XYZ file of C-alpha atoms in Angstrom:
664
model
C 117.972 64.642 14.038
C 115.710 62.900 17.003
C 112.305 63.732 14.789
C 113.511 61.630 11.964
C 114.270 58.722 14.089
C 112.228 55.392 13.243
C 109.342 55.033 15.484
C 109.968 51.484 16.029
C 113.910 50.842 15.761
C 114.596 47.186 15.585
C 115.855 45.425 18.749
C 118.664 43.390 17.422
C 120.222 45.536 14.610
C 122.977 42.727 13.644
C 120.231 40.038 13.291
C 117.831 42.367 11.176
C 121.063 43.231 9.014
C 121.693 39.621 8.251
C 117.997 39.029 7.187
C 118.014 42.057 4.821
C 121.312 41.339 3.203
C 119.748 38.002 1.920
C 116.816 39.676 0.233
C 116.485 40.771 -3.565
C 118.836 43.036 -5.100
C 115.628 45.386 -5.644
C 116.484 46.958 -1.961
C 119.878 48.017 -3.259
C 118.533 51.691 -4.559
C 116.684 51.947 -1.255
C 119.716 51.119 0.997
C 122.225 53.386 -0.832
C 121.118 56.590 0.911
C 120.845 54.876 4.347
C 124.624 55.456 5.232
C 123.991 58.858 5.159
C 121.269 58.969 7.375
C 122.156 56.172 10.156
C 125.739 55.431 9.367
C 124.732 51.509 8.363
C 122.517 49.549 6.205
C 119.223 48.838 7.621
C 115.432 48.727 6.650
C 112.918 49.386 9.271
C 109.071 48.292 8.734
C 108.018 51.947 8.336
C 110.837 52.533 5.755
C 110.052 49.182 4.311
C 106.433 50.449 3.663
C 107.677 53.670 2.369
C 109.512 51.993 -0.449
C 106.874 49.794 -1.258
C 104.368 52.817 -1.656
C 106.961 54.234 -3.723
C 107.444 51.653 -6.065
C 103.440 51.441 -6.396
C 103.491 55.236 -7.159
C 106.276 54.998 -9.582
C 104.481 52.303 -11.510
C 101.177 54.083 -11.830
C 102.610 57.577 -12.522
C 104.776 55.843 -15.390
C 101.810 54.002 -16.649
C 99.469 56.987 -16.311
C 102.087 59.273 -17.903
C 102.954 56.544 -20.492
C 106.570 57.198 -19.680
C 108.132 54.164 -21.569
C 106.297 54.894 -24.794
C 107.511 58.617 -24.520
C 111.141 57.502 -23.901
C 110.897 55.139 -26.978
C 109.402 57.807 -29.400
C 111.428 60.597 -28.134
C 113.045 62.737 -30.959
C 115.949 63.830 -29.026
C 117.761 63.093 -25.625
C 116.478 66.030 -23.833
C 112.729 65.185 -24.926
C 113.055 61.864 -23.095
C 114.761 63.540 -19.918
C 111.800 65.792 -19.820
C 109.438 62.511 -19.630
C 111.756 61.434 -16.746
C 111.898 64.794 -14.957
C 107.995 65.034 -15.282
C 107.737 61.544 -13.681
C 110.114 62.067 -10.813
C 108.577 65.199 -9.699
C 105.251 63.311 -9.607
C 106.572 60.745 -7.604
C 108.303 63.020 -5.208
C 105.034 65.166 -4.701
C 102.752 62.325 -4.397
C 105.205 60.360 -2.001
C 105.119 63.514 0.197
C 101.415 63.810 0.228
C 101.045 59.997 1.541
C 103.543 60.338 4.132
C 101.923 63.620 5.412
C 98.414 62.331 4.966
C 98.955 59.202 7.056
C 101.315 61.238 9.419
C 104.750 58.995 9.148
C 106.638 61.425 10.935
C 109.225 58.720 11.606
C 110.111 58.570 8.013
C 113.520 60.258 7.285
C 113.586 62.965 4.806
C 116.969 62.069 3.539
C 115.963 58.484 3.138
C 112.746 59.357 1.287
C 114.272 62.152 -0.849
C 117.550 60.450 -1.080
C 115.901 57.274 -2.345
C 114.011 59.280 -5.357
C 117.294 60.958 -6.232
C 119.305 57.979 -6.582
C 116.449 56.192 -8.400
C 116.538 59.363 -10.622
C 120.071 58.939 -11.618
C 119.712 55.464 -12.201
C 116.904 56.111 -14.787
C 118.963 58.913 -16.461
C 121.663 56.463 -16.884
C 119.720 53.665 -18.011
C 117.988 56.065 -20.619
C 121.541 57.472 -21.808
C 122.678 53.913 -22.548
C 119.255 52.855 -24.348
C 119.575 56.355 -26.468
C 123.015 55.829 -27.520
C 122.112 51.893 -28.460
C 118.899 53.039 -30.509
C 121.211 55.764 -32.467
C 123.677 52.922 -33.346
C 120.818 50.540 -34.333
C 119.182 52.911 -36.430
C 122.436 54.026 -38.175
C 121.693 57.811 -38.233
C 121.370 60.524 -35.728
C 118.100 61.183 -34.385
C 116.648 64.573 -35.415
C 116.750 67.197 -32.645
C 113.355 68.904 -33.934
C 110.371 66.950 -34.329
C 108.379 68.033 -37.125
C 107.349 71.727 -38.151
C 106.305 73.836 -35.300
C 102.793 74.429 -34.913
C 102.104 78.182 -33.922
C 100.850 78.553 -30.478
C 97.111 79.384 -30.042
C 97.204 83.035 -28.721
C 96.004 82.607 -25.224
C 93.474 85.132 -23.539
C 93.662 85.411 -19.635
C 90.302 85.638 -17.779
C 91.379 88.491 -15.202
C 87.923 88.555 -13.554
C 87.921 84.597 -13.218
C 91.242 84.928 -11.731
C 90.165 87.323 -9.090
C 86.983 85.453 -8.406
C 88.995 82.116 -7.894
C 91.295 83.581 -5.336
C 88.176 84.930 -3.459
C 86.888 81.430 -3.606
C 90.311 80.083 -2.089
C 90.039 82.406 0.911
C 86.564 81.382 1.301
C 87.543 77.691 0.900
C 90.258 77.937 3.695
C 87.878 80.189 5.864
C 85.313 77.046 5.764
C 87.908 74.400 6.449
C 89.084 76.541 9.606
C 85.518 76.603 10.501
C 85.013 72.842 10.192
C 88.081 72.128 12.116
C 87.653 74.761 14.931
C 83.953 75.523 14.944
C 84.795 79.119 14.743
C 86.992 81.677 12.511
C 89.675 83.345 14.264
C 92.694 85.099 12.894
C 96.084 83.841 14.011
C 99.616 83.758 12.851
C 99.651 79.948 11.820
C 96.546 80.444 9.922
C 97.947 83.306 8.031
C 100.860 81.137 7.310
C 99.232 78.347 5.936
C 96.998 80.998 3.598
C 100.203 82.307 2.321
C 101.644 78.864 1.588
C 98.212 77.861 -0.365
C 98.252 81.294 -2.278
C 101.690 80.718 -3.482
C 100.552 77.150 -4.384
C 97.420 78.235 -5.959
C 99.172 80.757 -8.030
C 101.897 78.384 -9.428
C 99.419 75.460 -9.978
C 97.252 77.917 -11.849
C 99.993 79.222 -14.083
C 101.221 75.700 -15.011
C 97.832 74.384 -15.746
C 96.809 77.629 -17.615
C 93.366 77.467 -15.615
C 92.316 80.724 -16.464
C 92.824 80.466 -20.171
C 89.764 81.698 -21.871
C 90.426 79.095 -24.843
C 89.716 76.223 -22.281
C 85.979 77.257 -22.211
C 84.736 75.691 -25.152
C 83.505 72.810 -23.226
C 82.753 72.102 -19.430
C 85.245 69.235 -19.414
C 88.059 71.118 -20.975
C 87.276 74.256 -18.342
C 87.287 71.907 -15.396
C 89.897 69.604 -16.057
C 92.764 72.318 -15.302
C 90.919 72.827 -11.871
C 91.314 69.231 -11.190
C 95.023 68.922 -12.274
C 95.571 72.659 -10.114
C 94.156 70.794 -7.126
C 96.516 67.809 -7.104
C 99.519 70.067 -7.800
C 98.254 72.198 -4.814
C 97.744 69.106 -2.592
C 101.195 67.306 -3.511
C 103.201 70.693 -3.518
C 101.796 71.601 -0.073
C 102.797 67.686 1.191
C 106.344 68.534 -0.103
C 106.527 71.716 1.738
C 105.042 70.105 4.959
C 107.288 66.914 4.956
C 110.405 68.906 3.785
C 110.173 71.466 6.647
C 108.924 69.087 9.139
C 105.648 71.333 9.771
C 103.642 68.406 11.247
C 102.216 70.594 13.950
C 99.755 72.132 11.309
C 96.204 70.533 11.135
C 95.936 68.294 8.074
C 92.022 68.995 7.914
C 92.778 72.867 8.105
C 95.296 72.503 5.146
C 94.221 69.742 2.811
C 90.412 70.603 3.413
C 90.728 73.841 1.633
C 91.657 72.220 -1.506
C 88.718 70.001 -2.047
C 86.556 72.887 -1.171
C 88.170 75.000 -3.714
C 87.775 72.558 -6.297
C 84.098 72.197 -5.412
C 83.697 75.995 -5.747
C 85.151 75.908 -8.974
C 83.018 73.284 -10.362
C 79.982 75.597 -10.134
C 81.732 78.804 -11.278
C 83.831 77.439 -13.946
C 80.318 75.850 -15.327
C 78.579 79.464 -15.054
C 81.716 80.914 -16.788
C 81.560 78.204 -19.287
C 77.817 78.888 -20.219
C 78.483 82.362 -20.090
C 81.419 82.090 -22.590
C 79.407 79.699 -24.701
C 75.805 81.390 -24.957
C 76.282 84.721 -23.639
C 79.254 86.439 -25.330
C 80.267 84.504 -28.610
C 77.247 85.372 -30.864
C 75.693 88.506 -30.997
C 72.496 89.750 -32.398
C 72.113 92.045 -35.042
C 71.353 95.382 -32.981
C 72.265 98.467 -35.256
C 70.666 100.045 -38.382
C 73.562 99.690 -40.536
C 73.694 95.711 -40.258
C 70.045 95.773 -40.763
C 70.492 97.718 -43.981
C 73.275 95.509 -45.024
C 71.273 92.460 -44.732
C 67.925 93.541 -46.307
C 69.399 96.159 -48.645
C 68.545 99.684 -48.901
C 65.705 99.446 -51.757
C 62.226 99.965 -51.266
C 60.158 97.014 -52.663
C 57.343 97.610 -54.829
C 54.754 95.248 -53.047
C 52.193 95.595 -55.729
C 54.761 94.441 -58.395
C 55.684 91.321 -56.213
C 56.212 88.274 -58.496
C 52.617 86.786 -58.824
C 52.639 82.815 -59.366
C 49.823 80.759 -60.360
C 47.616 79.428 -57.185
C 47.372 75.488 -58.086
C 46.119 74.545 -54.603
C 45.104 77.292 -52.469
C 46.700 76.969 -48.991
C 43.518 77.417 -46.918
C 42.388 73.767 -46.503
C 46.102 72.737 -45.569
C 46.477 75.586 -43.001
C 43.191 74.981 -41.414
C 43.761 71.044 -40.929
C 47.242 71.888 -39.400
C 46.188 74.687 -37.061
C 43.031 72.839 -36.037
C 45.480 70.832 -33.624
C 47.222 73.682 -32.125
C 44.471 76.643 -32.317
C 41.559 77.022 -34.450
C 41.080 80.348 -33.188
C 44.265 81.263 -34.966
C 43.277 80.102 -38.474
C 40.131 82.321 -38.084
C 42.339 85.533 -37.488
C 44.616 84.645 -40.229
C 41.598 84.126 -42.548
C 39.962 87.236 -41.624
C 42.842 89.432 -42.732
C 44.639 87.478 -45.298
C 43.445 86.329 -48.791
C 44.446 82.460 -48.379
C 42.745 81.742 -51.900
C 45.625 83.822 -53.295
C 48.407 81.823 -51.809
C 49.490 78.535 -53.211
C 49.903 75.591 -50.514
C 53.621 75.381 -51.639
C 54.351 78.727 -50.707
C 53.265 78.571 -47.201
C 55.524 77.125 -44.347
C 54.556 76.081 -40.938
C 57.287 75.896 -38.162
C 57.310 74.817 -34.610
C 60.659 76.355 -33.637
C 63.068 78.928 -34.975
C 65.837 76.219 -35.683
C 64.783 75.396 -39.304
C 64.317 78.910 -40.257
C 67.851 79.963 -38.945
C 69.562 76.795 -40.203
C 68.120 77.391 -43.832
C 70.171 80.710 -44.272
C 70.104 81.884 -48.001
C 69.248 78.546 -49.222
C 65.598 79.336 -49.651
C 65.468 83.148 -50.469
C 62.187 84.325 -51.644
C 60.569 80.735 -51.084
C 57.348 81.639 -48.949
C 54.496 83.876 -49.335
C 53.224 82.981 -45.872
C 55.177 81.771 -42.676
C 53.468 80.886 -39.631
C 55.885 80.002 -36.726
C 54.085 78.862 -33.322
C 56.957 79.093 -31.374
C 56.941 81.729 -28.894
C 59.081 84.831 -29.835
C 60.054 85.046 -25.919
C 62.037 81.759 -26.389
C 64.326 82.809 -29.557
C 67.802 83.719 -28.488
C 68.380 86.037 -31.251
C 65.137 87.394 -32.111
C 66.415 90.069 -34.859
C 68.486 87.425 -36.467
C 65.531 85.060 -36.664
C 63.315 88.033 -38.023
C 66.102 88.728 -40.697
C 66.232 85.174 -41.616
C 62.258 84.955 -42.159
C 62.728 88.427 -44.195
C 65.159 86.462 -46.421
C 62.921 83.587 -47.031
C 59.758 85.572 -47.845
C 58.790 86.711 -51.299
C 58.192 90.292 -51.896
C 55.152 91.446 -49.730
C 55.142 88.100 -47.721
C 53.422 87.607 -44.475
C 54.668 86.346 -40.989
C 52.393 85.003 -38.447
C 53.953 84.822 -35.224
C 53.153 84.340 -31.620
C 54.752 85.598 -28.260
C 53.543 86.549 -24.587
C 53.541 89.964 -23.574
C 54.102 91.537 -20.129
C 50.586 91.935 -19.856
C 49.883 88.227 -20.859
C 52.120 86.914 -18.166
C 50.474 89.053 -15.602
C 47.284 87.754 -16.423
C 48.701 84.195 -16.049
C 50.060 84.939 -12.849
C 46.673 86.365 -11.582
C 44.612 83.302 -13.040
C 46.943 80.734 -11.167
C 47.614 82.621 -7.860
C 45.676 84.656 -5.325
C 45.906 88.410 -6.304
C 48.724 89.512 -3.805
C 50.864 86.308 -4.194
C 50.717 86.803 -8.255
C 51.853 90.435 -7.650
C 55.063 89.384 -5.650
C 55.563 86.574 -8.129
C 55.319 88.866 -10.981
C 57.895 91.450 -9.362
C 60.677 88.573 -9.078
C 59.594 87.320 -12.588
C 59.972 90.680 -14.048
C 63.270 91.305 -12.183
C 64.939 87.966 -13.751
C 63.260 87.626 -17.224
C 63.030 91.319 -18.145
C 65.368 93.442 -16.208
C 68.295 90.728 -16.329
C 68.585 90.395 -20.121
C 68.475 94.137 -20.393
C 71.429 95.452 -18.177
C 74.754 95.328 -19.726
C 76.397 93.896 -16.687
C 73.700 90.898 -16.108
C 72.448 90.160 -19.786
C 75.237 87.776 -20.625
C 74.982 85.937 -17.326
C 71.290 85.468 -17.922
C 71.709 84.099 -21.481
C 74.462 81.685 -20.366
C 72.157 80.293 -17.663
C 68.755 80.299 -19.687
C 69.791 80.441 -23.424
C 67.260 83.114 -23.817
C 64.267 81.110 -23.159
C 61.182 82.426 -21.514
C 62.198 86.089 -21.591
C 59.652 88.744 -20.708
C 58.960 90.955 -23.575
C 56.531 94.052 -24.132
C 54.132 94.235 -27.033
C 55.975 97.430 -27.974
C 59.248 95.599 -28.133
C 57.815 92.797 -30.261
C 56.291 95.253 -32.811
C 59.343 97.548 -32.749
C 61.673 94.907 -33.428
C 59.330 93.897 -36.515
C 59.716 97.363 -37.875
C 63.591 97.526 -37.192
C 63.931 94.479 -39.209
C 61.668 95.645 -42.245
C 58.102 94.577 -41.403
C 55.368 96.363 -40.863
C 52.504 95.294 -38.429
C 49.181 94.254 -40.308
C 47.094 93.039 -37.330
C 47.584 91.855 -33.584
C 45.079 90.026 -31.387
C 45.368 88.129 -28.243
C 43.645 84.533 -28.189
C 43.725 82.265 -25.074
C 46.274 84.446 -23.506
C 48.624 84.239 -26.298
C 49.455 87.210 -28.229
C 49.461 86.743 -32.049
C 50.723 89.215 -34.621
C 50.587 89.565 -38.792
C 53.493 91.299 -40.014
C 54.185 92.058 -43.930
C 57.556 92.127 -45.296
C 58.129 95.656 -46.653
C 61.960 95.815 -46.955
C 62.308 99.591 -45.773
C 65.463 100.503 -44.510
C 65.274 102.208 -41.167
C 66.727 105.666 -40.380
C 65.912 105.599 -36.652
C 68.854 105.394 -34.403
C 69.962 102.273 -33.050
C 67.875 100.413 -30.119
C 68.952 100.807 -26.595
C 68.453 98.752 -23.730
C 69.737 100.487 -20.482
C 67.935 102.933 -18.580
C 69.793 105.826 -20.275
C 68.575 106.479 -23.894
C 70.127 108.612 -26.685
C 67.662 110.200 -29.039
C 68.363 111.338 -32.341
C 66.554 114.663 -32.755
C 66.488 117.971 -34.717
C 68.524 120.760 -33.506
C 69.459 124.271 -34.586
C 69.800 124.695 -38.270
C 68.064 121.329 -38.800
C 70.916 119.380 -37.860
C 70.716 116.207 -36.098
C 71.691 115.910 -32.386
C 71.659 113.172 -29.887
C 69.554 114.037 -26.728
C 69.950 112.168 -23.287
C 67.049 111.138 -21.371
C 66.154 108.463 -18.793
C 64.164 105.461 -20.292
C 60.293 105.829 -20.182
C 59.284 103.383 -23.166
C 59.838 99.975 -23.808
C 62.785 98.799 -26.018
C 62.401 99.545 -29.521
C 59.665 101.874 -29.124
C 61.054 104.608 -31.237
C 60.426 102.526 -34.241
C 56.878 102.686 -33.708
C 56.205 106.354 -34.095
C 54.176 106.067 -37.641
C 52.431 102.941 -36.304
C 50.897 104.543 -33.338
C 50.229 107.987 -35.319
C 48.431 105.960 -38.008
C 46.108 104.070 -35.376
C 45.705 106.480 -32.332
C 46.411 109.911 -33.863
C 47.161 112.557 -31.380
C 45.381 113.479 -27.926
C 45.259 116.967 -26.379
C 48.513 118.480 -25.810
C 50.162 116.969 -28.837
C 51.072 113.563 -27.172
C 50.418 110.228 -28.959
C 46.953 108.822 -27.994
C 47.000 105.655 -26.080
C 50.562 105.128 -26.330
C 51.306 101.906 -25.034
C 55.018 102.322 -25.576
C 55.165 104.171 -22.185
C 55.859 102.145 -19.095
C 54.320 102.594 -15.879
C 57.280 103.836 -14.135
C 58.002 105.959 -17.216
C 54.594 107.863 -16.627
C 55.607 108.457 -12.853
C 58.952 109.912 -14.236
C 57.232 111.880 -16.631
C 55.045 113.422 -14.339
C 58.037 114.883 -12.447
C 60.231 115.612 -15.280
C 62.537 113.076 -13.905
C 63.176 111.473 -17.286
C 64.685 114.906 -18.598
C 67.317 115.513 -16.051
C 70.021 114.007 -18.335
C 69.041 116.694 -20.731
C 71.379 119.206 -18.775
C 74.177 117.607 -20.166
C 73.143 118.779 -23.614
C 72.664 122.090 -21.920
C 76.212 122.175 -20.851
C 77.301 120.887 -24.143
C 75.472 123.966 -25.850
C 72.955 121.677 -28.011
C 69.794 123.078 -26.225
C 69.156 126.624 -24.265
C 67.009 126.734 -21.071
C 63.871 127.824 -23.136
C 63.346 126.842 -26.408
C 61.285 124.915 -28.831
C 61.008 120.819 -27.864
C 63.540 118.902 -29.982
C 61.577 116.697 -31.874
C 62.344 113.472 -34.019
C 62.171 113.141 -37.637
C 59.062 111.456 -37.650
C 57.131 113.974 -35.406
C 58.681 116.734 -37.136
C 57.236 115.679 -40.299
C 53.892 116.570 -39.267
C 54.822 120.400 -39.156
C 54.267 122.555 -42.090
C 57.467 123.373 -44.330
C 57.405 126.994 -43.098
C 57.732 126.111 -39.619
C 60.322 123.214 -40.146
C 62.526 126.185 -41.545
C 61.684 128.663 -38.668
C 62.493 126.045 -36.353
C 65.865 125.586 -37.865
C 66.800 129.073 -37.078
C 66.817 128.503 -33.146
C 68.128 126.149 -30.583
C 65.675 123.710 -29.121
C 65.404 124.312 -25.371
C 64.773 122.396 -22.053
C 61.547 124.393 -21.187
C 59.485 124.296 -24.398
C 56.952 127.327 -24.776
C 54.019 124.693 -24.587
C 54.055 125.121 -20.705
C 53.575 128.849 -21.155
C 50.749 128.777 -23.853
C 49.305 125.257 -22.813
C 48.050 124.324 -26.442
C 45.452 121.630 -26.893
C 45.913 120.359 -30.579
C 48.649 119.975 -32.836
C 47.550 122.994 -34.827
C 47.738 125.240 -31.604
C 51.220 123.695 -30.690
C 52.629 124.741 -34.078
C 50.839 127.993 -33.491
C 52.444 128.445 -29.884
C 56.004 127.499 -31.477
C 55.841 129.999 -34.212
C 54.816 132.996 -31.727
C 57.667 132.096 -29.523
C 60.215 131.816 -32.378
C 59.188 135.168 -34.136
C 59.391 136.628 -30.853
C 62.693 135.003 -29.776
C 64.147 136.423 -33.254
C 62.930 140.055 -32.198
C 63.904 140.197 -28.568
C 65.959 137.282 -27.276
C 66.561 138.194 -23.627
C 63.102 139.532 -22.891
C 61.253 136.433 -24.780
C 63.241 134.060 -22.556
C 62.857 135.735 -19.419
C 58.879 136.154 -19.882
C 58.672 132.478 -21.296
C 60.722 131.008 -18.387
C 58.546 132.541 -15.570
C 55.143 131.970 -17.262
C 56.206 128.260 -17.693
C 57.329 128.205 -14.004
C 53.987 129.400 -12.811
C 51.977 126.920 -14.950
C 54.066 123.665 -13.750
C 54.324 124.468 -10.232
C 50.816 126.286 -9.372
C 48.558 124.901 -12.134
C 50.186 121.392 -12.012
C 51.136 121.445 -15.991
C 52.512 117.972 -16.757
C 54.415 116.464 -19.676
C 52.397 113.262 -19.403
């Protein structure tokens, strides 16, 4: 094999032989495979360097793996053999890596691997003698089973991370090719390298369990398998290249992909670890049944709240505390609450949600007034926080909170930047801090990176969450650009549908027979707006056309969609299901239907709601006119169904397309 001949053969073999025969017996293991290679015992300079390198690798691997301690403590012969096998494989792999890295093409494969095999056999024989001697010295047979078997932790394979990591491997290889050639072109030798890298990547990933979700409890545990897998890939690649004499491949092109892949993995695994830690483990309370379970089903009698004697009113204490924060806040609280009726020991002032969340049930019914000056935008699990406050308030107690609304954020941008720049920055801020936390495919990534801080929240969502968690809004005010609210704990279990975030909303409406149906529409309101119908009606009543007056729950794009009826397109699915008919009364919520008379509610239960309500045919202006219009339609429909549907459809069509009648 000419390729395995030494680079610098000795000039006088007999002279060199006599010199090496006088050396230490430590060379015996190294010289045993030589007759198979050259037919005689001789040591060249390059082979001697390889032997010294092998001894150094053997010592380092043994110390790092703690092989000798493992051999002494091995409960069985096969357990000790496992330690010898692993260290020997490491020795072969690392030795091959150095040979390929330093381009020692003159090193013989038979000599290198034969030396490792002979050394392995010597270790096995020595350990067998040691094991037998230890058994005799102890006077008993070593147990074959070491202690009780610990049940293995169930592994969860991250398929999405597996796919992403392979894409990173291909990208890292393409980057290494570009660094070497200055361009990327597909050729047979590059495909061969990619196939070898793919096989080694797959095997090393399985051996190191790199994609086990249980590793992502900390960043160190997540990245450690990546480092091990990279080392296995590098050493395994070296064994293949040296064993098959593939020295014509570029070392930069081959080995350069591995550190690049490791660098990419450092970033991706960090993001995934944050995603697992902060985005997917703990969930907020986001359905009605969970809220009912926390706050109970009964309605508290606020007038019968447990009154306690007021020894020292809270007014002076609270004024001194808020003087360093915002004196206007104390004035806002004093205007609406009777601070003389609240004892100072019944008031809590907080600067973050940590103490409130950590208190749990240990401080139930402790406070009559709680003031938290932390922005609600920075609280990761808002509903859990509000329910924790709920548990610590006495019956009828008050929460004073603060947040930054979408309008307040826009005003902040306008105050700091020119108008056009403020608009552009607000759009990016809206997409990142408003849309990302709401979309199902991006919200976990967002929370993993930000821990939920500085979210963009609308006024409607803040108030809606309060009602969802058993509060009612008492007052709200903007002070120095900050939105403050006062809410009272009422412990009223909500009967509204569960809140939704996405572009498609599911609304509980009343159908035929007064049975509940689910109506599908595109979102036009802020999240949690469905819990504010009573609040809006109490303060704003209804405007002309039966809509809520000054309804701040509707978004800007929602108003645009309502003008073109785009929000009602998903309702055709209800038509196909048979929940709705083409023309019919509007499907209403329980709260809105409560404004109708008992007679009209019973009459509405006799017909199906429809996609096109009689509102567009009669164009009523007040709630009374709307009820009268619906009653006329229902009685006409019950008498002559087809003729009524035909007449109302074309009349509505004319008003919509020619008189520009709109739903908002």
